[in-house]
Coordinates of C-alpha atoms and ligand atoms in Angstrom, one line a residue:
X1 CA 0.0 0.0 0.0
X2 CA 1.1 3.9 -0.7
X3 CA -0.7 5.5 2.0
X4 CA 1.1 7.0 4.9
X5 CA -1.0 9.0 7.2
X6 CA 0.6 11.5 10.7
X7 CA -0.9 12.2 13.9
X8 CA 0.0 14.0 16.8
X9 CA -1.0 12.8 20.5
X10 CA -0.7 14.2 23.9
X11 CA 0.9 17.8 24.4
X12 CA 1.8 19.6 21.3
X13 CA 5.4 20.6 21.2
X14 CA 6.9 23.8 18.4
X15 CA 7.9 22.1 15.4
X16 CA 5.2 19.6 14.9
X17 CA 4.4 21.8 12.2
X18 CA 7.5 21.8 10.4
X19 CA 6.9 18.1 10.9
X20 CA 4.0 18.4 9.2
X21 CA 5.3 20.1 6.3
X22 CA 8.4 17.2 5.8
X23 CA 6.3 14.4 5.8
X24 CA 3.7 16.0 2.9
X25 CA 6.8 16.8 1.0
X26 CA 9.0 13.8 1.7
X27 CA 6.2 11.0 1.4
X28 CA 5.3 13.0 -2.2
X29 CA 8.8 12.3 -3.0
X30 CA 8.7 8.7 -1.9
X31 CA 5.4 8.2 -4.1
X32 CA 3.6 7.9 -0.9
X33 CA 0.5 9.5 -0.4
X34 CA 0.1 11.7 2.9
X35 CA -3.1 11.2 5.2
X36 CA -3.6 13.5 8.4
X37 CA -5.3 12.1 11.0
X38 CA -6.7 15.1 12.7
X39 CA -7.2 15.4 16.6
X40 CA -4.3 12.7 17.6
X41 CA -6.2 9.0 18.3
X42 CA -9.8 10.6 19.0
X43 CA -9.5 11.8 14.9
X44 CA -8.6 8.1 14.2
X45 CA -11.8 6.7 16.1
X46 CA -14.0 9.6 15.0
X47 CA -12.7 9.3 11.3
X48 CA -11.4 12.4 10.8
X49 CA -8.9 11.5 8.0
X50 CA -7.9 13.5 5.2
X51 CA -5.5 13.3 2.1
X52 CA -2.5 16.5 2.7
X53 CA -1.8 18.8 0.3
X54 CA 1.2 21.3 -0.1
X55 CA -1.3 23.9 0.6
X56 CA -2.5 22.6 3.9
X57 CA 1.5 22.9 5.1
X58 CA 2.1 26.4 3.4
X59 CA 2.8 28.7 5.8
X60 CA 3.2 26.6 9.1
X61 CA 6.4 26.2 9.6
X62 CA 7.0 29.6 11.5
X63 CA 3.9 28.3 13.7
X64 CA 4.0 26.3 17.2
X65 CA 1.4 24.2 18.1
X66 CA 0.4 21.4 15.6
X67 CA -2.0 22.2 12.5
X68 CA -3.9 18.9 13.0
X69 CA -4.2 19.5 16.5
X70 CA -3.7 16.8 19.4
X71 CA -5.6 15.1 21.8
X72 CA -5.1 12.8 24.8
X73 CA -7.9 10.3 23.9
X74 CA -9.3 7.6 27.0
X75 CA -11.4 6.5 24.4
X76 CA -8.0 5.1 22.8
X77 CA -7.8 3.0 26.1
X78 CA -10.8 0.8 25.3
X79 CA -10.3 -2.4 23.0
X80 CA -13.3 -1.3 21.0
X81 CA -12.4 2.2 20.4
X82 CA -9.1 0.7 18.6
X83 CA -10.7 -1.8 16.5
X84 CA -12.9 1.4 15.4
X85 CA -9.7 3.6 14.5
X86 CA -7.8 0.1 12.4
X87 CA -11.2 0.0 10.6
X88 CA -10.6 3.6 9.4
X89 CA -7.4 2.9 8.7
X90 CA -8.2 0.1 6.2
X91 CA -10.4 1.9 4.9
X92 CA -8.3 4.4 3.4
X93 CA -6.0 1.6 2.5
X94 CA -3.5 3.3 5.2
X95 CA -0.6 0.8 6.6
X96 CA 1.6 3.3 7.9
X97 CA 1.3 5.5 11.0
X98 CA 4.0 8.1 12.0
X99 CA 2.8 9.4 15.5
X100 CA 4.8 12.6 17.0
X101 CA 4.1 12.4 21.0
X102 CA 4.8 11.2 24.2
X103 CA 5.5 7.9 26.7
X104 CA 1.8 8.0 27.2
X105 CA 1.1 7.7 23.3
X106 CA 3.8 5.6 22.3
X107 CA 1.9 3.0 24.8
X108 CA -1.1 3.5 23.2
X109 CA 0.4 2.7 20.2
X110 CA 2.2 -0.4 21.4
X111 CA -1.4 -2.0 22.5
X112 CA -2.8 -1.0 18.9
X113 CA -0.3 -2.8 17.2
X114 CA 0.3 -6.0 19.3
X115 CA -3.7 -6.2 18.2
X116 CA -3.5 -4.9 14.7
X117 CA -0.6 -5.5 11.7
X118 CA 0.0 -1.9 11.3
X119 CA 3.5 -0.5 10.7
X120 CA 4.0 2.5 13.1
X121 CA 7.1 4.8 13.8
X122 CA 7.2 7.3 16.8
X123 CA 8.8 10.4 16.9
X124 CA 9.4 11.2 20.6
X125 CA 8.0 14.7 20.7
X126 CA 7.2 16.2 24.2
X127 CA 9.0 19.2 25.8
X128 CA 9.4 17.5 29.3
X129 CA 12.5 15.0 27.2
X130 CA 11.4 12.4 29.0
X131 CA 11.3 9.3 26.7
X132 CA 13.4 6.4 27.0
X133 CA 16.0 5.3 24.8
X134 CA 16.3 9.2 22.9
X135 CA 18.1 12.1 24.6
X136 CA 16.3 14.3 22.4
X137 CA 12.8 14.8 22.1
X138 CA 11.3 17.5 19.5
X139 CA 10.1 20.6 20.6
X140 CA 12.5 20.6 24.2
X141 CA 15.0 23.6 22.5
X142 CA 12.2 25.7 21.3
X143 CA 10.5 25.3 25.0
X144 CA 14.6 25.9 26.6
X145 CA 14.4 29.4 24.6
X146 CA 11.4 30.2 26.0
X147 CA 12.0 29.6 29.6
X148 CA 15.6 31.5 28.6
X149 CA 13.6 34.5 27.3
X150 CA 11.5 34.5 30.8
X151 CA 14.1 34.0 33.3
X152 CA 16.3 36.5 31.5
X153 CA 13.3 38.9 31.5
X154 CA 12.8 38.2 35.7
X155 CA 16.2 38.5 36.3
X156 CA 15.6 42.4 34.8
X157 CA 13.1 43.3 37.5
X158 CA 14.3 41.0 40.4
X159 CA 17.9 42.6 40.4
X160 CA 15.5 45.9 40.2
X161 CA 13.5 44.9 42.8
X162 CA 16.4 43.4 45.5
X163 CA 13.6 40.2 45.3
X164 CA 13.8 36.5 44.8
X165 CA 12.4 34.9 42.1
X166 CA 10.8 31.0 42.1
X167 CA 10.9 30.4 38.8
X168 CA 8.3 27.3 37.9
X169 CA 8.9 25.2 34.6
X170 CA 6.7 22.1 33.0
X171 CA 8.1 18.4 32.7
X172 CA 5.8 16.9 34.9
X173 CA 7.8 14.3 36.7
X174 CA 10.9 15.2 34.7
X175 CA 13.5 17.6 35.9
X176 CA 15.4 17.9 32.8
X177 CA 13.8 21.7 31.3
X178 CA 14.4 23.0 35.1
X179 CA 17.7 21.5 35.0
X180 CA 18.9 22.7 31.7
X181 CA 17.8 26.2 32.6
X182 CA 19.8 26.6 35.6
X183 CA 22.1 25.7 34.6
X184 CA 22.2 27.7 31.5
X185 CA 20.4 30.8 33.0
X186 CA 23.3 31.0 36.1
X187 CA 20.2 30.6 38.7
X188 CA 21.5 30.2 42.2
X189 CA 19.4 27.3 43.4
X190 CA 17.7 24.6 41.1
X191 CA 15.1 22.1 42.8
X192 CA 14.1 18.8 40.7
X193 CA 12.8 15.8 42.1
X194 CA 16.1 13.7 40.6
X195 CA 18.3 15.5 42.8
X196 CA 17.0 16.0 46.6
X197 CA 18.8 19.2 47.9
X198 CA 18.7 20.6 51.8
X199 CA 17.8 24.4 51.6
X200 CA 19.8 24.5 54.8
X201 CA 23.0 23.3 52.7
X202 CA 22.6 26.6 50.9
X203 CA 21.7 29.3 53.6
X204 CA 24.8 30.1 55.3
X205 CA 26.4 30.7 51.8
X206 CA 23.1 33.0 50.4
X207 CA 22.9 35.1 53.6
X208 CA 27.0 35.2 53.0
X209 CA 26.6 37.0 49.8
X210 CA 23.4 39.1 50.8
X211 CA 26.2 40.4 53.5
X212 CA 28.6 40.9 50.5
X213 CA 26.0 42.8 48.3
X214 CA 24.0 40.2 46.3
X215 CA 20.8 41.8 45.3
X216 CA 18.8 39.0 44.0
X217 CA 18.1 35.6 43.6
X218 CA 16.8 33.2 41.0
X219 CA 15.5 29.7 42.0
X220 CA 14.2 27.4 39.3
X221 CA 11.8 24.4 40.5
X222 CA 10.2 21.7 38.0
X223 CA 6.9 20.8 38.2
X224 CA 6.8 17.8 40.1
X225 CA 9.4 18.7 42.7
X226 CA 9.0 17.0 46.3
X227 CA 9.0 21.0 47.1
X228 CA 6.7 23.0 45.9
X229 CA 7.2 26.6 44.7
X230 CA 5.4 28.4 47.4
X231 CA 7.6 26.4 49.7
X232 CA 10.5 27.6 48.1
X233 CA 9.5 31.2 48.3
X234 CA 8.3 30.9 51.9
X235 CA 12.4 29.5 52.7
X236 CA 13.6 32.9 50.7
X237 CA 11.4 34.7 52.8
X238 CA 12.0 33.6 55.7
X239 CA 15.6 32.0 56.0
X240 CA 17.5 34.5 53.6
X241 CA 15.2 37.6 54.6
X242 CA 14.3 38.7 50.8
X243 CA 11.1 39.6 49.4
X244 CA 10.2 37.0 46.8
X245 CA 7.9 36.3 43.8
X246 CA 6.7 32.8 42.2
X247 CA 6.7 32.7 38.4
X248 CA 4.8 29.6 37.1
X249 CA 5.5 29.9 33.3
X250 CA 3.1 27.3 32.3
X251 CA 1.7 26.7 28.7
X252 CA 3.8 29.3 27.2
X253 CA 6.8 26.9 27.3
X254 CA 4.5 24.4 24.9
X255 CA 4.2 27.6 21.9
X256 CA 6.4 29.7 20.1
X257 CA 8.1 30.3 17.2
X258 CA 10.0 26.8 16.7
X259 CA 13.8 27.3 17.0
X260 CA 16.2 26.1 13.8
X261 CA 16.9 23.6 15.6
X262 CA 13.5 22.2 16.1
X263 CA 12.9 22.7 12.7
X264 CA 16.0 20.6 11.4
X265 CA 15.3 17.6 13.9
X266 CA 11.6 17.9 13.1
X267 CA 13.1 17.2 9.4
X268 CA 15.2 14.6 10.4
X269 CA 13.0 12.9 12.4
X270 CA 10.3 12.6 9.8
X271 CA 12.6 11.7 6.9
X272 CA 13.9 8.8 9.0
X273 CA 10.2 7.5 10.3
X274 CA 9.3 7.6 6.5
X275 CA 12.5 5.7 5.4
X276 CA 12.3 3.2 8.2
X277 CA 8.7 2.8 7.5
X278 CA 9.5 2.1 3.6
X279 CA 12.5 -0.1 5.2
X280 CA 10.3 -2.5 7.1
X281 CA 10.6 -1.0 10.3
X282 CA 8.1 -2.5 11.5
X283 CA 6.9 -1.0 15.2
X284 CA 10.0 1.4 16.1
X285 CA 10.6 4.6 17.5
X286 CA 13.1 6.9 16.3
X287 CA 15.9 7.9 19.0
X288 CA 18.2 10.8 18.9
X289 CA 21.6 9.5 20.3
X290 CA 25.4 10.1 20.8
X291 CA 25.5 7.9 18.0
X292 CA 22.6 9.3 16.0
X293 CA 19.4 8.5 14.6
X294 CA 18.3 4.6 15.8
X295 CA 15.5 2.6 15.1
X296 CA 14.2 1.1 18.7
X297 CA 11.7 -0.9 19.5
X298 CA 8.8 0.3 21.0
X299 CA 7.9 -2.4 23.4
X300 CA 11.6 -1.1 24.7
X301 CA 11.3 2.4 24.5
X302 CA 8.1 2.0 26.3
X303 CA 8.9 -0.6 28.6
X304 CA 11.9 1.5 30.5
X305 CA 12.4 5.1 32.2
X306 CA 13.7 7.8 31.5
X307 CA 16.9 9.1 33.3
X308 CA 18.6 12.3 33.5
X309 CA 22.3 12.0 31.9
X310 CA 24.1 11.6 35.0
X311 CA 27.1 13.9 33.9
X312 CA 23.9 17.0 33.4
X313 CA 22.9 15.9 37.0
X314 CA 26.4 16.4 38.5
X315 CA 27.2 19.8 37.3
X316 CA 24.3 21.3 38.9
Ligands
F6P401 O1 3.7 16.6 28.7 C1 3.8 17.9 28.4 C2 3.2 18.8 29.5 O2 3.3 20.2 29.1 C3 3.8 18.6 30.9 O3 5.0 19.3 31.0 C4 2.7 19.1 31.7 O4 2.7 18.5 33.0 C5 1.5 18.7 31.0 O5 1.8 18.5 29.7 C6 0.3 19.7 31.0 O6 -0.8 19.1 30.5 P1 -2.1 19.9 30.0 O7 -1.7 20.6 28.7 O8 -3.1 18.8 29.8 O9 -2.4 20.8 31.1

């Protein structure tokens, strides 16, 4: 069969639509012919399935977000639901499925084709870079420039202010955007659930400097923390004797312009699903690795978790 269709599941990540855009271009090229599947796995029970054009990718690749929008489906849970979304899929004569998301849909995935011959490649797409087996995920730089852009703006009115800032990022259980930003936005204190920390290891050294005429201070804390934020701020407050503001950034890390680097990978990534998928790779995700692009199972990359790189971990 020539039909190829693309979804996107879970939380949309910048440069699923330069994603988008690739695979209409690169499956016309392959003499495939491009399906989106529109609202992630809810579009593939409900049918919503449509031939892609060049014109529905003109345009898109400035654009965050993802075109065909996503979904996290329950529906996709239930035995019944699935044999209603491989109906649609034979249908339209469609045996290959290139899904951009997360743990969550790569395990939905897995179920679907242990039931159903389908061949599926996933492209691990999720800002919190927690998928096992890649140490790249699309969409994490665009959302690391963001959170750069923020923390650079708060450290502007915190050193105005003589206040510390608790600076909140996504990643749900993952530390790694929180991480990455400290370290890369010179924050004082970083608080992740993969490292524990004792606030009273860094007390007698932040009231040192206040004495020596430090101003401000940034703390960055990940979503998923054993602290919270408003603990954090209530320890600035108290302990270190500064007046102190919580910054959750939120969805704004998810949008955005998508970075050149999102852009390429989101390129890469699609060109090898496509190949692998025309290469009998059967049921693989592609990883991003110290040795480049690799095929992996998903039973494995599903079936492990992710860790922070340990050499990351020690410089913070
Ligand atoms: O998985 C991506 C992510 O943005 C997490 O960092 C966050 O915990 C979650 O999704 C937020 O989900 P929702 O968009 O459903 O609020």
């Amino acid at each position: 069969m020539k039909n190829i269709a693309i979804l996107c599941s879970g939380g949309d990540v910048s440069g699923m639509n330069p994603a988008l855009k690739h695979f209409v271009e690169y499956a016309k090229d392959k003499e495939l012919t491009p399906y989106f599947v529109y609202d992630g796995y809810e579009g593939l029970i409900d049918n919503n399935i449509q031939e892609a054009s060049y014109s529905d990718v003109s345009g898109i690749i400035t654009r965050g977000g993802t075109k065909i929008r996503s979904s996290r489906s329950k529906r996709f849970l239930q035995k019944s639901y699935r044999k209603i979304a491989k109906e649609n899929l034979d249908a339209l004569h469609i045996d290959k499925l290139i899904v951009l998301g997360g743990d969550g849909s790569f395990a939905g995935m897995n179920i679907f084709c242990q039931e159903h011959d389908l061949s599926f490649c996933g492209i691990p797409s999720t800002i919190d870079n927690d998928i096992y087996g890649t140490e790249y995920c699309l969409g994490v730089d665009t959302a690391l420039n963001v959170i750069k852009t923020s923390i650079d703006a708060i450290r502007d009115t915190a050193s105005s202010f003589s206040r510390a800032f608790v600076v909140e990022t996504m990643g749900r259980k993952c530390g790694y955007l929180a991480l990455v930003s400290a370290l890369t936005s010179g924050a004082e204190l970083c608080v992740i659930k993969e490292k524990e920390i004792s606030l009273d290891h860094y007390k007698d050294d932040f009231l040192k400097q206040k004495e020596n005429g430090r101003k401000y201070f940034l703390g960055i804390i990940s979503e998923g923390a054993t602290q919270s934020a408003s603990e954090l701020a209530e320890w600035f407050e108290k302990e270190i004797g500064i007046e102190t503001r919580i910054c959750v950034l939120g969805h704004i890390q998810r949008g955005g312009n998508p970075t050149i680097y999102d852009r390429l990978m989101a390129y890469k990534f699609v060109s090898k699903a496509i190949d692998g998928l025309l290469n009998q790779e059967k049921q693989s995700v592609i990883c991003y690795t110290k040795k480049g692009f690799e095929y992996k199972s998903i039973e494995e990359v599903t079936s492990k978790k992710y860790e922070l790189d340990s050499e990351l971990l020690a410089y913070s």
